[in-house]
mmCIF file of C-alpha atoms in Angstrom:
data_model
loop_
_atom_site.group_PDB
_atom_site.id
_atom_site.type_symbol
_atom_site.label_atom_id
_atom_site.label_comp_id
_atom_site.label_asym_id
_atom_site.label_seq_id
_atom_site.Cartn_x
_atom_site.Cartn_y
_atom_site.Cartn_z
ATOM 1 C CA UNK A 22 86.847 51.356 76.667
ATOM 2 C CA UNK A 23 90.431 52.620 78.007
ATOM 3 C CA UNK A 24 91.383 50.091 80.973
ATOM 4 C CA UNK A 25 93.706 51.270 83.737
ATOM 5 C CA UNK A 26 95.491 48.127 83.266
ATOM 6 C CA UNK A 27 99.274 49.162 82.138
ATOM 7 C CA UNK A 28 99.553 46.377 79.156
ATOM 8 C CA UNK A 29 97.312 45.652 76.748
ATOM 9 C CA UNK A 30 99.135 43.693 73.850
ATOM 10 C CA UNK A 31 97.384 43.102 70.237
ATOM 11 C CA UNK A 32 97.548 39.696 69.305
ATOM 12 C CA UNK A 33 96.086 36.400 67.372
ATOM 13 C CA UNK A 34 94.727 33.201 69.229
ATOM 14 C CA UNK A 35 96.873 30.627 67.993
ATOM 15 C CA UNK A 36 95.374 27.919 69.759
ATOM 16 C CA UNK A 37 92.709 27.212 72.134
ATOM 17 C CA UNK A 38 92.283 24.123 74.492
ATOM 18 C CA UNK A 39 89.159 23.531 76.799
ATOM 19 C CA UNK A 40 89.131 21.893 79.959
ATOM 20 C CA UNK A 41 86.004 21.270 82.226
ATOM 21 C CA UNK A 42 86.484 24.412 84.020
ATOM 22 C CA UNK A 43 88.713 26.556 81.998
ATOM 23 C CA UNK A 44 90.196 27.571 78.374
ATOM 24 C CA UNK A 45 93.769 27.888 78.211
ATOM 25 C CA UNK A 46 94.584 30.159 75.351
ATOM 26 C CA UNK A 47 98.154 31.096 73.553
ATOM 27 C CA UNK A 48 97.958 34.769 71.901
ATOM 28 C CA UNK A 49 101.124 35.254 69.625
ATOM 29 C CA UNK A 50 101.252 39.111 70.208
ATOM 30 C CA UNK A 51 101.910 41.530 67.525
ATOM 31 C CA UNK A 52 105.211 41.768 68.836
ATOM 32 C CA UNK A 53 105.634 37.849 68.493
ATOM 33 C CA UNK A 54 105.527 36.677 71.874
ATOM 34 C CA UNK A 55 103.357 33.801 72.751
ATOM 35 C CA UNK A 56 101.024 34.863 75.697
ATOM 36 C CA UNK A 57 99.411 32.147 77.761
ATOM 37 C CA UNK A 58 95.696 33.232 79.305
ATOM 38 C CA UNK A 59 93.758 31.039 81.048
ATOM 39 C CA UNK A 60 90.012 32.316 81.395
ATOM 40 C CA UNK A 61 86.691 30.232 82.308
ATOM 41 C CA UNK A 62 84.873 28.694 80.080
ATOM 42 C CA UNK A 63 82.197 31.103 80.199
ATOM 43 C CA UNK A 64 84.212 33.628 79.129
ATOM 44 C CA UNK A 65 85.549 31.850 76.040
ATOM 45 C CA UNK A 66 82.081 31.282 75.126
ATOM 46 C CA UNK A 67 80.952 34.880 75.879
ATOM 47 C CA UNK A 68 83.525 36.220 73.867
ATOM 48 C CA UNK A 69 82.865 33.459 71.533
ATOM 49 C CA UNK A 70 86.589 32.734 71.207
ATOM 50 C CA UNK A 71 88.305 30.783 68.343
ATOM 51 C CA UNK A 72 91.630 30.122 66.676
ATOM 52 C CA UNK A 73 92.483 33.332 64.491
ATOM 53 C CA UNK A 74 90.634 36.230 66.462
ATOM 54 C CA UNK A 75 92.493 39.348 66.886
ATOM 55 C CA UNK A 76 92.263 39.960 70.598
ATOM 56 C CA UNK A 77 94.034 41.849 73.459
ATOM 57 C CA UNK A 78 95.636 40.413 76.523
ATOM 58 C CA UNK A 79 95.208 42.809 79.422
ATOM 59 C CA UNK A 80 97.855 42.289 82.361
ATOM 60 C CA UNK A 81 98.092 44.842 85.559
ATOM 61 C CA UNK A 82 101.480 45.642 85.888
ATOM 62 C CA UNK A 83 101.399 44.619 89.535
ATOM 63 C CA UNK A 84 100.891 41.071 88.049
ATOM 64 C CA UNK A 85 104.209 41.170 86.275
ATOM 65 C CA UNK A 86 107.077 39.713 88.526
ATOM 66 C CA UNK A 87 110.647 40.525 87.456
ATOM 67 C CA UNK A 88 113.240 37.840 87.468
ATOM 68 C CA UNK A 89 116.996 38.846 86.704
ATOM 69 C CA UNK B 14 114.686 27.454 88.596
ATOM 70 C CA UNK B 15 111.933 26.667 86.678
ATOM 71 C CA UNK B 16 108.470 28.405 87.481
ATOM 72 C CA UNK B 17 104.987 27.201 87.063
ATOM 73 C CA UNK B 18 103.780 30.662 85.756
ATOM 74 C CA UNK B 19 103.103 30.210 82.168
ATOM 75 C CA UNK B 20 104.585 33.163 80.864
ATOM 76 C CA UNK B 21 107.983 34.076 80.890
ATOM 77 C CA UNK B 22 109.127 36.788 78.787
ATOM 78 C CA UNK B 23 112.813 37.465 78.234
ATOM 79 C CA UNK B 24 113.769 41.236 77.097
ATOM 80 C CA UNK B 25 115.828 44.116 78.207
ATOM 81 C CA UNK B 26 115.093 46.872 80.764
ATOM 82 C CA UNK B 27 113.956 50.115 78.390
ATOM 83 C CA UNK B 28 112.885 52.714 81.167
ATOM 84 C CA UNK B 29 113.125 52.603 85.405
ATOM 85 C CA UNK B 30 110.857 55.029 87.078
ATOM 86 C CA UNK B 31 111.420 54.819 91.063
ATOM 87 C CA UNK B 32 108.463 56.194 93.228
ATOM 88 C CA UNK B 33 108.481 56.748 96.728
ATOM 89 C CA UNK B 34 107.304 52.979 97.188
ATOM 90 C CA UNK B 35 107.177 51.379 93.868
ATOM 91 C CA UNK B 36 109.555 51.097 90.856
ATOM 92 C CA UNK B 37 107.554 51.133 87.439
ATOM 93 C CA UNK B 38 109.957 49.242 84.754
ATOM 94 C CA UNK B 39 109.456 49.018 81.028
ATOM 95 C CA UNK B 40 110.486 45.700 79.247
ATOM 96 C CA UNK B 41 111.261 45.533 75.668
ATOM 97 C CA UNK B 42 110.701 41.688 74.989
ATOM 98 C CA UNK B 43 112.780 39.909 72.378
ATOM 99 C CA UNK B 44 109.529 39.438 70.686
ATOM 100 C CA UNK B 45 109.064 43.383 70.476
ATOM 101 C CA UNK B 46 106.325 43.800 73.185
ATOM 102 C CA UNK B 47 106.873 46.687 75.677
ATOM 103 C CA UNK B 48 105.668 45.182 79.128
ATOM 104 C CA UNK B 49 105.230 47.497 82.343
ATOM 105 C CA UNK B 50 106.049 46.083 85.603
ATOM 106 C CA UNK B 51 105.889 47.487 89.047
ATOM 107 C CA UNK B 52 107.375 45.933 91.602
ATOM 108 C CA UNK B 53 108.700 47.482 95.208
ATOM 109 C CA UNK B 54 111.560 49.270 95.305
ATOM 110 C CA UNK B 55 113.138 47.066 97.942
ATOM 111 C CA UNK B 56 112.710 44.601 95.036
ATOM 112 C CA UNK B 57 114.448 46.702 92.461
ATOM 113 C CA UNK B 58 117.408 47.474 95.059
ATOM 114 C CA UNK B 59 117.781 43.874 95.600
ATOM 115 C CA UNK B 60 117.674 42.818 91.719
ATOM 116 C CA UNK B 61 120.060 46.019 91.130
ATOM 117 C CA UNK B 62 118.030 46.643 88.204
ATOM 118 C CA UNK B 63 119.038 49.252 85.803
ATOM 119 C CA UNK B 64 117.958 50.277 82.336
ATOM 120 C CA UNK B 65 119.771 47.519 79.656
ATOM 121 C CA UNK B 66 119.461 44.676 81.817
ATOM 122 C CA UNK B 67 118.691 41.333 80.641
ATOM 123 C CA UNK B 68 115.138 40.227 82.769
ATOM 124 C CA UNK B 69 112.650 37.994 82.456
ATOM 125 C CA UNK B 70 108.836 39.247 82.924
ATOM 126 C CA UNK B 71 106.960 36.501 84.886
ATOM 127 C CA UNK B 72 102.961 36.244 84.424
ATOM 128 C CA UNK B 73 100.826 33.762 85.652
ATOM 129 C CA UNK B 74 98.251 32.424 82.812
ATOM 130 C CA UNK B 75 95.466 33.348 85.299
ATOM 131 C CA UNK B 76 96.459 36.836 85.310
ATOM 132 C CA UNK B 77 96.005 37.903 81.910
ATOM 133 C CA UNK B 78 92.501 38.875 80.737
ATOM 134 C CA UNK B 79 91.458 38.644 77.133
ATOM 135 C CA UNK B 80 89.814 41.297 75.201
ATOM 136 C CA UNK B 81 87.869 40.953 72.289
ATOM 137 C CA UNK C 18 85.508 45.709 73.878
ATOM 138 C CA UNK C 19 83.730 42.639 75.725
ATOM 139 C CA UNK C 20 86.645 41.313 78.665
ATOM 140 C CA UNK C 21 86.960 37.723 79.818
ATOM 141 C CA UNK C 22 86.880 38.792 83.635
ATOM 142 C CA UNK C 23 83.291 37.901 84.781
ATOM 143 C CA UNK C 24 82.698 40.978 86.767
ATOM 144 C CA UNK C 25 82.144 44.552 85.018
ATOM 145 C CA UNK C 26 80.514 46.526 87.242
ATOM 146 C CA UNK C 27 79.272 50.255 86.238
ATOM 147 C CA UNK C 28 79.355 52.981 88.373
ATOM 148 C CA UNK C 29 80.620 56.683 89.114
ATOM 149 C CA UNK C 30 83.550 57.920 90.388
ATOM 150 C CA UNK C 31 82.675 59.123 94.130
ATOM 151 C CA UNK C 32 86.020 60.117 95.447
ATOM 152 C CA UNK C 33 89.682 60.125 93.997
ATOM 153 C CA UNK C 34 92.736 60.282 95.918
ATOM 154 C CA UNK C 35 95.675 60.669 94.442
ATOM 155 C CA UNK C 36 99.027 59.680 96.354
ATOM 156 C CA UNK C 37 102.840 59.739 95.068
ATOM 157 C CA UNK C 38 102.473 56.594 92.855
ATOM 158 C CA UNK C 39 98.878 55.045 93.046
ATOM 159 C CA UNK C 40 95.297 56.638 92.590
ATOM 160 C CA UNK C 41 92.816 55.127 95.030
ATOM 161 C CA UNK C 42 89.148 55.902 94.057
ATOM 162 C CA UNK C 43 85.597 54.817 95.337
ATOM 163 C CA UNK C 44 83.387 53.582 92.876
ATOM 164 C CA UNK C 45 79.272 54.029 93.772
ATOM 165 C CA UNK C 46 78.110 51.110 91.543
ATOM 166 C CA UNK C 47 74.492 51.283 90.154
ATOM 167 C CA UNK C 48 73.668 48.833 92.563
ATOM 168 C CA UNK C 49 74.766 50.864 95.424
ATOM 169 C CA UNK C 50 77.605 49.130 96.696
ATOM 170 C CA UNK C 51 80.977 51.520 96.958
ATOM 171 C CA UNK C 52 83.920 49.673 95.224
ATOM 172 C CA UNK C 53 87.493 50.749 95.925
ATOM 173 C CA UNK C 54 90.145 50.428 93.437
ATOM 174 C CA UNK C 55 93.810 51.392 93.144
ATOM 175 C CA UNK C 56 95.532 51.983 90.130
ATOM 176 C CA UNK C 57 98.641 53.789 89.004
ATOM 177 C CA UNK C 58 99.031 57.496 88.601
ATOM 178 C CA UNK C 59 100.025 57.177 85.304
ATOM 179 C CA UNK C 60 96.807 55.006 84.354
ATOM 180 C CA UNK C 61 94.879 57.795 86.091
ATOM 181 C CA UNK C 62 96.325 60.286 84.356
ATOM 182 C CA UNK C 63 95.957 58.527 80.506
ATOM 183 C CA UNK C 64 92.087 57.577 81.506
ATOM 184 C CA UNK C 65 91.747 61.454 82.820
ATOM 185 C CA UNK C 66 89.529 60.194 85.573
ATOM 186 C CA UNK C 67 87.735 62.761 87.863
ATOM 187 C CA UNK C 68 84.845 62.435 90.101
ATOM 188 C CA UNK C 69 81.600 61.772 88.677
ATOM 189 C CA UNK C 70 82.981 60.159 85.850
ATOM 190 C CA UNK C 71 80.994 56.967 84.677
ATOM 191 C CA UNK C 72 83.445 53.940 84.798
ATOM 192 C CA UNK C 73 83.309 50.460 84.914
ATOM 193 C CA UNK C 74 85.256 48.505 87.738
ATOM 194 C CA UNK C 75 86.460 45.299 85.979
ATOM 195 C CA UNK C 76 87.210 42.106 88.684
ATOM 196 C CA UNK C 77 88.302 38.650 87.963
ATOM 197 C CA UNK C 78 86.109 36.083 89.520
ATOM 198 C CA UNK C 79 89.189 34.127 90.882
ATOM 199 C CA UNK C 80 90.139 37.431 92.685
ATOM 200 C CA UNK C 81 87.100 37.371 94.694
ATOM 201 C CA UNK C 82 87.777 35.718 97.866
ATOM 202 C CA UNK C 83 84.514 34.634 99.636
ATOM 203 C CA UNK C 84 84.114 34.795 103.711
ATOM 204 C CA UNK C 85 81.534 33.220 105.467
ATOM 205 C CA UNK D 20 88.532 39.309 111.992
ATOM 206 C CA UNK D 21 89.269 42.687 110.171
ATOM 207 C CA UNK D 22 91.050 42.224 106.764
ATOM 208 C CA UNK D 23 93.448 44.566 104.917
ATOM 209 C CA UNK D 24 91.650 44.083 101.563
ATOM 210 C CA UNK D 25 89.594 47.209 101.030
ATOM 211 C CA UNK D 26 86.429 45.957 99.237
ATOM 212 C CA UNK D 27 84.224 43.310 101.758
ATOM 213 C CA UNK D 28 80.774 43.126 100.019
ATOM 214 C CA UNK D 29 78.056 41.518 102.222
ATOM 215 C CA UNK D 30 75.406 39.635 100.090
ATOM 216 C CA UNK D 31 73.576 36.274 99.595
ATOM 217 C CA UNK D 32 74.721 33.346 97.284
ATOM 218 C CA UNK D 33 72.296 33.362 94.251
ATOM 219 C CA UNK D 34 73.768 30.289 92.712
ATOM 220 C CA UNK D 35 76.350 27.522 92.819
ATOM 221 C CA UNK D 36 77.948 25.753 89.882
ATOM 222 C CA UNK D 37 80.508 23.086 91.055
ATOM 223 C CA UNK D 38 83.131 22.188 88.091
ATOM 224 C CA UNK D 39 85.488 19.201 88.331
ATOM 225 C CA UNK D 40 87.880 21.859 90.113
ATOM 226 C CA UNK D 41 86.361 24.916 91.246
ATOM 227 C CA UNK D 42 83.123 26.090 91.981
ATOM 228 C CA UNK D 43 81.720 29.424 90.451
ATOM 229 C CA UNK D 44 79.115 31.286 92.724
ATOM 230 C CA UNK D 45 77.048 34.105 92.013
ATOM 231 C CA UNK D 46 76.523 36.760 95.049
ATOM 232 C CA UNK D 47 73.993 39.537 94.895
ATOM 233 C CA UNK D 48 75.274 41.910 96.949
ATOM 234 C CA UNK D 49 72.803 43.876 99.492
ATOM 235 C CA UNK D 50 73.581 47.101 97.135
ATOM 236 C CA UNK D 51 72.018 44.956 93.966
ATOM 237 C CA UNK D 52 75.042 43.801 91.916
ATOM 238 C CA UNK D 53 75.750 40.736 90.994
ATOM 239 C CA UNK D 54 79.239 39.312 91.692
ATOM 240 C CA UNK D 55 80.414 36.590 90.380
ATOM 241 C CA UNK D 56 83.669 34.404 92.341
ATOM 242 C CA UNK D 57 85.439 31.208 91.457
ATOM 243 C CA UNK D 58 86.915 29.095 94.251
ATOM 244 C CA UNK D 59 88.405 25.622 94.943
ATOM 245 C CA UNK D 60 86.127 22.888 95.687
ATOM 246 C CA UNK D 61 87.958 22.115 98.713
ATOM 247 C CA UNK D 62 87.154 25.741 99.828
ATOM 248 C CA UNK D 63 83.458 25.334 98.877
ATOM 249 C CA UNK D 64 83.285 22.252 100.907
ATOM 250 C CA UNK D 65 84.978 24.044 103.784
ATOM 251 C CA UNK D 66 82.801 26.802 103.754
ATOM 252 C CA UNK D 67 79.577 24.270 103.475
ATOM 253 C CA UNK D 68 78.398 26.969 100.739
ATOM 254 C CA UNK D 69 74.572 26.694 99.247
ATOM 255 C CA UNK D 70 72.448 29.021 97.797
ATOM 256 C CA UNK D 71 70.757 31.628 100.100
ATOM 257 C CA UNK D 72 73.942 31.605 102.312
ATOM 258 C CA UNK D 73 74.934 35.000 103.717
ATOM 259 C CA UNK D 74 78.576 35.689 102.441
ATOM 260 C CA UNK D 75 81.280 38.556 102.191
ATOM 261 C CA UNK D 76 82.767 38.871 98.885
ATOM 262 C CA UNK D 77 86.481 40.032 99.475
ATOM 263 C CA UNK D 78 88.250 41.805 96.833
ATOM 264 C CA UNK D 79 91.767 43.553 96.902
ATOM 265 C CA UNK D 80 91.703 47.259 95.808
ATOM 266 C CA UNK D 81 94.561 46.507 93.898
ATOM 267 C CA UNK D 82 92.700 43.567 91.858
ATOM 268 C CA UNK D 83 89.946 46.140 90.702
ATOM 269 C CA UNK D 84 90.841 47.560 86.967
ATOM 270 C CA UNK D 85 88.776 51.032 85.922
ATOM 271 C CA UNK D 86 87.784 50.945 82.292
ATOM 272 C CA UNK D 87 86.495 54.153 81.117
ATOM 273 C CA UNK E 19 84.555 34.239 109.544
ATOM 274 C CA UNK E 20 85.838 31.421 107.221
ATOM 275 C CA UNK E 21 87.505 32.425 104.110
ATOM 276 C CA UNK E 22 87.967 30.246 100.615
ATOM 277 C CA UNK E 23 91.547 31.177 100.270
ATOM 278 C CA UNK E 24 93.629 28.289 101.089
ATOM 279 C CA UNK E 25 96.341 29.823 103.106
ATOM 280 C CA UNK E 26 95.837 31.468 106.228
ATOM 281 C CA UNK E 27 98.986 31.423 108.587
ATOM 282 C CA UNK E 28 98.802 33.054 111.754
ATOM 283 C CA UNK E 29 102.062 34.633 113.139
ATOM 284 C CA UNK E 30 103.189 38.088 114.408
ATOM 285 C CA UNK E 31 104.256 41.460 113.347
ATOM 286 C CA UNK E 32 107.864 41.635 113.178
ATOM 287 C CA UNK E 33 108.269 44.948 111.443
ATOM 288 C CA UNK E 34 106.313 47.462 109.722
ATOM 289 C CA UNK E 35 107.556 49.942 107.128
ATOM 290 C CA UNK E 36 104.965 52.775 106.629
ATOM 291 C CA UNK E 37 105.469 54.319 103.027
ATOM 292 C CA UNK E 38 103.486 57.390 101.392
ATOM 293 C CA UNK E 39 100.773 54.969 99.987
ATOM 294 C CA UNK E 40 101.548 51.613 101.151
ATOM 295 C CA UNK E 41 103.016 50.082 104.234
ATOM 296 C CA UNK E 42 105.045 46.924 104.289
ATOM 297 C CA UNK E 43 104.839 44.276 106.980
ATOM 298 C CA UNK E 44 107.171 41.410 107.609
ATOM 299 C CA UNK E 45 104.812 38.542 109.862
ATOM 300 C CA UNK E 46 106.913 35.873 111.638
ATOM 301 C CA UNK E 47 104.372 32.942 111.164
ATOM 302 C CA UNK E 48 103.818 30.205 114.060
ATOM 303 C CA UNK E 49 105.861 28.056 111.294
ATOM 304 C CA UNK E 50 109.011 30.310 111.521
ATOM 305 C CA UNK E 51 108.608 31.685 107.949
ATOM 306 C CA UNK E 52 108.847 35.385 107.596
ATOM 307 C CA UNK E 53 105.977 36.707 105.144
ATOM 308 C CA UNK E 54 105.800 40.031 103.450
ATOM 309 C CA UNK E 55 102.776 41.870 102.893
ATOM 310 C CA UNK E 56 102.093 45.113 101.487
ATOM 311 C CA UNK E 57 99.070 46.721 102.372
ATOM 312 C CA UNK E 58 97.689 50.467 101.762
ATOM 313 C CA UNK E 59 98.193 52.711 104.600
ATOM 314 C CA UNK E 60 94.224 53.121 105.252
ATOM 315 C CA UNK E 61 94.288 49.388 105.775
ATOM 316 C CA UNK E 62 97.160 49.595 108.289
ATOM 317 C CA UNK E 63 95.536 52.147 109.515
ATOM 318 C CA UNK E 64 92.142 50.848 109.808
ATOM 319 C CA UNK E 65 93.567 47.361 111.644
ATOM 320 C CA UNK E 66 95.662 49.597 113.597
ATOM 321 C CA UNK E 67 98.530 47.437 113.021
ATOM 322 C CA UNK E 68 101.863 47.081 115.260
ATOM 323 C CA UNK E 69 104.681 45.681 115.847
ATOM 324 C CA UNK E 70 103.996 42.348 118.223
ATOM 325 C CA UNK E 71 100.127 41.758 117.065
ATOM 326 C CA UNK E 72 99.032 38.468 116.220
ATOM 327 C CA UNK E 73 97.840 38.444 112.859
ATOM 328 C CA UNK E 74 96.972 36.167 110.109
ATOM 329 C CA UNK E 75 98.411 36.029 106.357
ATOM 330 C CA UNK E 76 95.691 35.333 103.853
ATOM 331 C CA UNK E 77 96.987 33.824 100.474
ATOM 332 C CA UNK E 78 94.914 32.400 97.716
ATOM 333 C CA UNK E 79 96.220 29.279 96.524
ATOM 334 C CA UNK E 80 96.230 30.620 92.964
ATOM 335 C CA UNK E 81 98.614 33.166 93.778
ATOM 336 C CA UNK E 82 101.231 30.830 94.806
ATOM 337 C CA UNK E 83 103.675 30.224 92.004
ATOM 338 C CA UNK E 84 105.944 27.062 92.251
ATOM 339 C CA UNK E 85 109.704 27.059 91.609
ATOM 340 C CA UNK E 86 111.442 24.076 91.163
ATOM 341 C CA UNK F 16 117.242 33.813 88.935
ATOM 342 C CA UNK F 17 116.046 36.413 91.606
ATOM 343 C CA UNK F 18 112.611 37.357 91.634
ATOM 344 C CA UNK F 19 110.790 40.622 92.349
ATOM 345 C CA UNK F 20 108.216 38.777 94.304
ATOM 346 C CA UNK F 21 109.295 39.297 98.211
ATOM 347 C CA UNK F 22 108.399 35.820 99.620
ATOM 348 C CA UNK F 23 110.032 33.050 98.015
ATOM 349 C CA UNK F 24 109.563 30.253 100.668
ATOM 350 C CA UNK F 25 111.677 27.004 100.607
ATOM 351 C CA UNK F 26 109.947 23.496 101.358
ATOM 352 C CA UNK F 27 109.081 20.017 100.425
ATOM 353 C CA UNK F 28 106.093 19.197 98.564
ATOM 354 C CA UNK F 29 103.718 17.025 101.079
ATOM 355 C CA UNK F 30 100.807 16.254 98.517
ATOM 356 C CA UNK F 31 99.828 16.767 95.000
ATOM 357 C CA UNK F 32 96.302 16.297 93.741
ATOM 358 C CA UNK F 33 95.879 16.424 89.994
ATOM 359 C CA UNK F 34 92.291 17.528 88.854
ATOM 360 C CA UNK F 35 91.339 17.781 85.041
ATOM 361 C CA UNK F 36 92.950 21.378 84.969
ATOM 362 C CA UNK F 37 94.891 22.184 87.957
ATOM 363 C CA UNK F 38 96.949 20.755 90.295
ATOM 364 C CA UNK F 39 96.800 21.432 93.842
ATOM 365 C CA UNK F 40 99.781 20.943 95.940
ATOM 366 C CA UNK F 41 100.728 21.342 99.747
ATOM 367 C CA UNK F 42 104.266 22.658 100.366
ATOM 368 C CA UNK F 43 105.738 21.931 104.035
ATOM 369 C CA UNK F 44 108.069 25.108 104.200
ATOM 370 C CA UNK F 45 111.266 24.953 106.115
ATOM 371 C CA UNK F 46 109.771 26.907 108.627
ATOM 372 C CA UNK F 47 107.077 24.398 109.148
ATOM 373 C CA UNK F 48 104.108 25.914 107.698
ATOM 374 C CA UNK F 49 101.858 24.457 105.177
ATOM 375 C CA UNK F 50 101.371 26.367 102.085
ATOM 376 C CA UNK F 51 98.488 25.168 99.468
ATOM 377 C CA UNK F 52 99.630 26.369 95.644
ATOM 378 C CA UNK F 53 97.382 25.386 92.657
ATOM 379 C CA UNK F 54 99.172 25.449 88.975
ATOM 380 C CA UNK F 55 98.266 24.384 85.781
ATOM 381 C CA UNK F 56 98.507 20.597 85.229
ATOM 382 C CA UNK F 57 100.856 21.881 82.602
ATOM 383 C CA UNK F 58 103.008 23.611 84.839
ATOM 384 C CA UNK F 59 102.913 20.765 87.087
ATOM 385 C CA UNK F 60 103.785 18.293 83.922
ATOM 386 C CA UNK F 61 106.925 20.845 82.970
ATOM 387 C CA UNK F 62 108.055 20.751 86.518
ATOM 388 C CA UNK F 63 107.488 17.101 87.085
ATOM 389 C CA UNK F 64 106.283 17.466 90.242
ATOM 390 C CA UNK F 65 106.392 14.703 92.750
ATOM 391 C CA UNK F 66 105.999 14.280 96.405
ATOM 392 C CA UNK F 67 109.271 15.095 98.000
ATOM 393 C CA UNK F 68 110.504 17.807 95.726
ATOM 394 C CA UNK F 69 112.580 20.192 97.068
ATOM 395 C CA UNK F 70 110.509 23.449 95.688
ATOM 396 C CA UNK F 71 110.193 27.480 96.224
ATOM 397 C CA UNK F 72 106.569 28.863 97.075
ATOM 398 C CA UNK F 73 106.845 32.257 95.471
ATOM 399 C CA UNK F 74 104.315 35.054 96.585
ATOM 400 C CA UNK F 75 103.929 38.652 95.925
ATOM 401 C CA UNK F 76 103.594 40.911 98.910
ATOM 402 C CA UNK F 77 100.502 42.472 97.080
ATOM 403 C CA UNK F 78 98.890 39.086 97.482
ATOM 404 C CA UNK F 79 99.453 38.953 100.842
ATOM 405 C CA UNK F 80 96.128 39.975 102.702
ATOM 406 C CA UNK F 81 96.557 40.727 106.392
ATOM 407 C CA UNK F 82 93.728 39.862 108.927
ATOM 408 C CA UNK F 83 93.696 40.827 112.464
#
């Protein structure tokens, strides 16, 4: 499934921290960046996420703020 | 100024495309990823953005969707 | 690819309006709702969107405001 | 009050799950879709939400990602 | 209609700039701040917005980034 | 660092409520409005936020919904 979101960065789950409501994960992208995502625990369970998984970090271009 | 957003990826402006309302730019991050951002033309002018500029791509962790 | 976003509504593209920068489309969901999405023209071209296409409208649960 | 957000889907609260910080609710829209929303507990209390309530799920068109 | 979004700032439309796709407006809040919003032209037309109108600027708490 | 987000409201932290996952804070802007923000606890710790701190509330113009 192709997505309209302009950013789809492939990477590997480096760490997973499960809170009471949301799970925060760090994804080491192929490019070498570390992207932090917070998703619902329901989503983390449904995707059966674990460290080492190959995932895609999806970000809309309008959600990227630029600082200079 | 430190920001609460969990992702602040440093990189270089690779391309800038100015539309009538928004400017779409691609940022090559230090890590080697290419991040697309769309901002208002007003913002692009205020930041005096041009290709080659060192910038930071700022993304909230809750704006990062995970696909697996 | 499964997504962490909690809402993935399948439907059919009812209308497509291309602006200079963004394309606004209406998706009639299987459930009978009409969902409006605005995406970049680049995305619309890449997905080769046209009226009648089967698509999925993806929405994070944190992007749904409740009114009562 | 009319809103600039392009999606305002009327429906009924099907389920409410209160976490420590956020409340996740499922809204069965008139159209027959099930929309998941996560809001702060403060908001859920202020709106005195309960199963069976008639509510409106409000979503900006720019927050709807399209998959094909 | 009460909303789950935590910020609902009442104010007056100070300026309206209509682009080809989106309308950017500045709202002078009762508190004295100037808030910039960009909405679709369709929304601006439907709300029949004009300078001097009393409006409410609605912002989810999760969309407010903190800098220090 | 200048940001592309159109709203950068300076103010003082009036209250801080730490949950298990997110911290909700109220910022009294110079203009006299009270803006609510919810950020991750990780961010709150990194910014060492406390009541009385001078901060900036940063909001993208596309995240401001207008009601009339």
